[in-house]
PDB file of C-alpha atoms in Angstrom:
ATOM      1  CA  MET N 162     153.663  12.106 -73.778  1.00 59.00           C
ATOM      2  CA  LYS N 163     154.006   8.571 -73.256  1.00 70.00           C
ATOM      3  CA  ASN N 164     149.731   8.503 -72.713  1.00 69.00           C
ATOM      4  CA  ASN N 165     149.328  10.073 -75.366  1.00 79.00           C
ATOM      5  CA  GLN N 166     151.471   8.105 -77.900  1.00 84.00           C
ATOM      6  CA  HIS N 167     150.038   4.822 -76.643  1.00 80.00           C
ATOM      7  CA  LYS N 168     146.700   6.190 -77.023  1.00 82.00           C
ATOM      8  CA  ILE N 169     147.320   7.377 -80.526  1.00 87.00           C
ATOM      9  CA  ILE N 170     148.578   3.861 -81.593  1.00 86.00           C
ATOM     10  CA  ILE N 171     145.492   2.048 -79.899  1.00 83.00           C
ATOM     11  CA  ASP N 172     143.393   4.507 -82.150  1.00 85.00           C
ATOM     12  CA  VAL N 173     145.291   3.763 -85.215  1.00 88.00           C
ATOM     13  CA  LEU N 174     145.104   0.309 -84.788  1.00 86.00           C
ATOM     14  CA  LEU N 175     141.334   0.259 -84.567  1.00 85.00           C
ATOM     15  CA  VAL N 176     140.894   2.616 -87.344  1.00 88.00           C
ATOM     16  CA  ILE N 177     143.104   0.272 -89.496  1.00 91.00           C
ATOM     17  CA  TRP N 178     141.238  -2.760 -88.270  1.00 84.00           C
ATOM     18  CA  THR N 179     137.902  -1.647 -89.208  1.00 86.00           C
ATOM     19  CA  PHE N 180     139.370  -0.396 -92.655  1.00 90.00           C
ATOM     20  CA  LEU N 181     140.466  -3.208 -93.667  1.00 89.00           C
ATOM     21  CA  TRP N 182     137.312  -5.384 -92.336  1.00 85.00           C
ATOM     22  CA  VAL N 183     135.087  -2.570 -94.244  1.00 86.00           C
ATOM     23  CA  TYR N 184     137.535  -2.807 -97.398  1.00 90.00           C
ATOM     24  CA  TYR N 185     137.300  -6.680 -97.284  1.00 87.00           C
ATOM     25  CA  MET N 186     133.602  -6.813 -96.750  1.00 84.00           C
ATOM     26  CA  ALA N 187     133.157  -4.177-100.128  1.00 87.00           C
ATOM     27  CA  PHE N 188     135.239  -6.316-102.292  1.00 88.00           C
ATOM     28  CA  ASN N 189     134.290  -9.901-100.961  1.00 85.00           C
ATOM     29  CA  TRP N 190     130.525  -9.281 -99.912  1.00 83.00           C
ATOM     30  CA  ALA N 191     129.801 -12.916-101.127  1.00 84.00           C
ATOM     31  CA  ILE N 192     131.839 -14.550 -98.744  1.00 82.00           C
ATOM     32  CA  PHE N 193     130.227 -12.077 -95.555  1.00 79.00           C
ATOM     33  CA  SER N 194     126.787 -13.428 -96.698  1.00 82.00           C
ATOM     34  CA  ILE N 195     127.385 -16.730 -96.376  1.00 83.00           C
ATOM     35  CA  GLU N 196     125.821 -18.768 -93.742  1.00 86.00           C
ATOM     36  CA  LEU N 197     128.171 -21.806 -92.480  1.00 85.00           C
ATOM     37  CA  LYS N 198     127.979 -24.653 -90.116  1.00 87.00           C
ATOM     38  CA  VAL N 199     130.831 -23.917 -87.601  1.00 80.00           C
ATOM     39  CA  ASN N 200     131.603 -27.062 -85.301  1.00 83.00           C
ATOM     40  CA  LEU N 201     132.690 -26.023 -81.781  1.00 78.00           C
ATOM     41  CA  GLY N 202     133.741 -29.083 -80.310  1.00 84.00           C
ATOM     42  CA  PHE N 203     130.819 -29.523 -78.164  1.00 88.00           C
ATOM     43  CA  ALA N 204     128.096 -27.954 -80.861  1.00 86.00           C
ATOM     44  CA  VAL N 205     127.327 -27.449 -83.877  1.00 86.00           C
ATOM     45  CA  ILE N 206     126.379 -23.922 -84.752  1.00 85.00           C
ATOM     46  CA  SER N 207     125.433 -22.092 -87.955  1.00 87.00           C
ATOM     47  CA  GLY N 208     126.152 -18.348 -88.384  1.00 84.00           C
ATOM     48  CA  TYR N 209     128.269 -15.782 -90.336  1.00 84.00           C
ATOM     49  CA  PRO N 210     131.770 -16.415 -89.633  1.00 82.00           C
ATOM     50  CA  PHE N 211     133.346 -13.463 -91.264  1.00 81.00           C
ATOM     51  CA  VAL N 212     130.731 -11.029 -89.536  1.00 82.00           C
ATOM     52  CA  PHE N 213     131.259 -12.632 -86.261  1.00 83.00           C
ATOM     53  CA  PHE N 214     135.026 -12.398 -86.258  1.00 83.00           C
ATOM     54  CA  PHE N 215     134.922  -8.791 -87.542  1.00 83.00           C
ATOM     55  CA  ILE N 216     132.813  -7.756 -84.531  1.00 86.00           C
ATOM     56  CA  LEU N 217     135.001 -10.005 -82.134  1.00 87.00           C
ATOM     57  CA  GLY N 218     137.762  -8.515 -83.147  1.00 84.00           C
ATOM     58  CA  LEU N 219     136.551  -4.817 -83.181  1.00 84.00           C
ATOM     59  CA  LEU N 220     134.836  -5.008 -79.797  1.00 89.00           C
ATOM     60  CA  THR N 221     138.544  -6.923 -78.500  1.00 88.00           C
ATOM     61  CA  LEU N 222     140.335  -3.820 -79.805  1.00 85.00           C
ATOM     62  CA  ILE N 223     137.185  -1.019 -78.247  1.00 87.00           C
ATOM     63  CA  ILE N 224     137.968  -2.980 -74.885  1.00 91.00           C
ATOM     64  CA  ILE N 225     141.531  -2.128 -75.150  1.00 87.00           C
ATOM     65  CA  LYS N 226     141.319   1.356 -76.041  1.00 85.00           C
ATOM     66  CA  TYR N 227     138.556   2.002 -73.099  1.00 89.00           C
ATOM     67  CA  SER N 228     140.402  -0.094 -70.394  1.00 89.00           C
ATOM     68  CA  TYR N 229     143.433   1.793 -71.585  1.00 86.00           C
ATOM     69  CA  HIS N 230     141.286   4.942 -71.012  1.00 85.00           C
ATOM     70  CA  PHE N 231     140.515   4.114 -67.651  1.00 90.00           C
ATOM     71  CA  THR N 232     143.818   2.990 -66.518  1.00 89.00           C
ATOM     72  CA  ALA N 233     145.160   6.529 -67.900  1.00 85.00           C
ATOM     73  CA  ILE N 234     142.461   8.199 -66.015  1.00 90.00           C
ATOM     74  CA  LYS N 235     143.326   6.268 -62.662  1.00 92.00           C
ATOM     75  CA  LEU N 236     146.847   7.138 -63.100  1.00 90.00           C
ATOM     76  CA  SER N 237     146.517  10.765 -63.502  1.00 89.00           C
ATOM     77  CA  SER N 238     144.422  10.668 -60.718  1.00 93.00           C
ATOM     78  CA  LYS N 239     146.596   8.952 -58.252  1.00 94.00           C
ATOM     79  CA  GLU N 240     149.591  11.547 -59.563  1.00 93.00           C
ATOM     80  CA  LYS N 241     147.053  14.501 -58.939  1.00 94.00           C
ATOM     81  CA  GLU N 242     146.746  12.994 -55.189  1.00 94.00           C
ATOM     82  CA  GLU N 243     150.465  12.860 -55.064  1.00 94.00           C
ATOM     83  CA  HIS N 244     150.767  16.218 -56.246  1.00 94.00           C
ATOM     84  CA  ASN N 245     148.350  17.546 -53.511  1.00 94.00           C
ATOM     85  CA  GLN N 246     149.651  15.783 -51.002  1.00 94.00           C
ATOM     86  CA  LYS N 247     153.160  16.549 -51.661  1.00 93.00           C
ATOM     87  CA  SER N 248     152.266  20.372 -51.924  1.00 92.00           C
ATOM     88  CA  LEU N 249     150.323  19.952 -48.517  1.00 91.00           C
ATOM     89  CA  LEU N 250     153.623  18.616 -46.594  1.00 92.00           C
ATOM     90  CA  GLU N 251     155.181  21.579 -48.093  1.00 91.00           C
ATOM     91  CA  LYS N 252     152.772  23.996 -46.523  1.00 90.00           C
ATOM     92  CA  ASP N 253     152.884  22.072 -43.080  1.00 88.00           C
ATOM     93  CA  ILE N 254     156.476  22.214 -43.517  1.00 91.00           C
ATOM     94  CA  GLU N 255     156.695  25.998 -44.035  1.00 88.00           C
ATOM     95  CA  ILE N 256     154.134  26.401 -41.710  1.00 88.00           C
ATOM     96  CA  LEU N 257     156.410  24.401 -38.685  1.00 88.00           C
ATOM     97  CA  LYS N 258     159.230  26.661 -39.970  1.00 88.00           C
ATOM     98  CA  LEU N 259     156.954  30.219 -39.434  1.00 87.00           C
ATOM     99  CA  LYS N 260     156.051  28.696 -36.011  1.00 86.00           C
ATOM    100  CA  GLU N 261     159.857  27.987 -35.267  1.00 87.00           C
ATOM    101  CA  VAL N 262     160.430  31.555 -36.310  1.00 84.00           C
ATOM    102  CA  LEU N 263     157.198  33.001 -34.277  1.00 84.00           C
ATOM    103  CA  PHE N 264     158.930  30.742 -31.090  1.00 85.00           C
ATOM    104  CA  LYS N 265     162.492  32.028 -31.458  1.00 83.00           C
ATOM    105  CA  MET N 266     160.700  35.663 -31.391  1.00 82.00           C
ATOM    106  CA  GLN N 267     158.596  35.475 -28.764  1.00 79.00           C
ATOM    107  CA  THR N 268     161.762  34.019 -26.243  1.00 80.00           C
ATOM    108  CA  LYS N 269     163.935  36.820 -27.991  1.00 78.00           C
ATOM    109  CA  ASP N 270     161.193  39.046 -26.736  1.00 74.00           C
ATOM    110  CA  MET N 271     160.398  37.138 -23.419  1.00 76.00           C
ATOM    111  CA  SER N 272     164.256  37.228 -22.412  1.00 76.00           C
ATOM    112  CA  GLU N 273     164.308  40.612 -23.751  1.00 75.00           C
ATOM    113  CA  SER N 274     161.170  41.613 -21.187  1.00 76.00           C
ATOM    114  CA  SER N 275     162.229  39.896 -18.660  1.00 77.00           C
ATOM    115  CA  THR N 276     165.672  41.721 -18.469  1.00 78.00           C
ATOM    116  CA  ALA N 277     163.729  44.934 -18.976  1.00 75.00           C
ATOM    117  CA  LEU N 278     161.334  43.738 -16.152  1.00 77.00           C
ATOM    118  CA  SER N 279     164.380  43.030 -13.819  1.00 81.00           C
ATOM    119  CA  ALA N 280     165.755  46.584 -14.367  1.00 78.00           C
ATOM    120  CA  LEU N 281     162.709  48.092 -13.745  1.00 78.00           C
ATOM    121  CA  GLN N 282     162.122  46.141 -10.569  1.00 80.00           C
ATOM    122  CA  GLU N 283     165.651  47.171  -9.773  1.00 83.00           C
ATOM    123  CA  LYS N 284     164.923  51.079 -10.332  1.00 82.00           C
ATOM    124  CA  LEU N 285     161.721  50.457  -8.143  1.00 78.00           C
ATOM    125  CA  ASP N 286     163.850  48.981  -5.468  1.00 81.00           C
ATOM    126  CA  ASN N 287     165.860  51.935  -5.494  1.00 83.00           C
ATOM    127  CA  ILE N 288     163.309  54.725  -5.839  1.00 83.00           C
ATOM    128  CA  SER N 289     161.256  52.901  -2.613  1.00 81.00           C
ATOM    129  CA  LYS N 290     164.607  52.335  -0.464  1.00 82.00           C
ATOM    130  CA  GLN N 291     165.354  56.295  -1.533  1.00 82.00           C
ATOM    131  CA  ILE N 292     161.538  56.943  -0.635  1.00 82.00           C
ATOM    132  CA  SER N 293     161.889  55.042   2.919  1.00 80.00           C
ATOM    133  CA  SER N 294     165.257  56.970   3.782  1.00 81.00           C
ATOM    134  CA  ASP N 295     163.823  60.367   3.038  1.00 77.00           C
ATOM    135  CA  GLU N 296     160.368  59.788   5.131  1.00 75.00           C
ATOM    136  CA  GLN N 297     162.603  58.522   8.086  1.00 76.00           C
ATOM    137  CA  THR N 298     164.924  61.582   7.736  1.00 75.00           C
ATOM    138  CA  LYS N 299     161.908  63.830   7.741  1.00 70.00           C
ATOM    139  CA  GLU N 300     159.817  62.653  10.027  1.00 59.00           C
ATOM    140  CA  PRO N 301     160.314  63.136  13.536  1.00 57.00           C
ATOM    141  CA  PRO N 302     159.659  60.298  16.256  1.00 55.00           C
ATOM    142  CA  GLU N 303     155.889  59.390  16.798  1.00 56.00           C
ATOM    143  CA  LYS N 304     155.766  60.478  20.146  1.00 53.00           C
ATOM    144  CA  SER N 305     156.334  64.075  18.532  1.00 51.00           C
ATOM    145  CA  GLN N 306     153.670  63.144  16.271  1.00 53.00           C
ATOM    146  CA  GLY N 307     151.695  62.397  18.773  1.00 53.00           C
ATOM    147  CA  GLU N 308     151.619  65.242  20.826  1.00 53.00           C
ATOM    148  CA  ASN N 309     151.438  67.584  18.371  1.00 53.00           C
ATOM    149  CA  LYS N 310     148.081  65.805  17.345  1.00 51.00           C
ATOM    150  CA  GLU N 311     146.628  66.251  20.859  1.00 52.00           C
ATOM    151  CA  GLN N 312     148.021  70.115  21.017  1.00 52.00           C
ATOM    152  CA  LYS N 313     145.730  70.960  18.577  1.00 47.00           C
TER     153      LYS N 313
END
């Protein structure tokens, strides 16, 4: 909003400057068409001083207008870059939060898996103990097995 106001003020000043000089020139053409000798201090030149000051003022206002325009473009570019940087940082924060949630889920799953594995290991140990105790009760001593094999 402020940039637009400044731009409008500069444009209005440029138009007023041009209008006043053109108006003055239209009604006082004799002054603009007179060539005068002007002492610059180090040299004397002849020229049209009113035309010179009109062009000098016009160029000054145009330079002010475009320098302000370039400054506004740089400022806008800088604001966009800062906005992009801010959005990238916000995305990085979101990614880090998601990684944190994922890490918590993985550690929770791993702890649940380790307890499940511990329980499974316990069951396997119990089953292997039962199998070994069943085999010992069902199997006769090794000698009798060897004798049975020899008899066959």
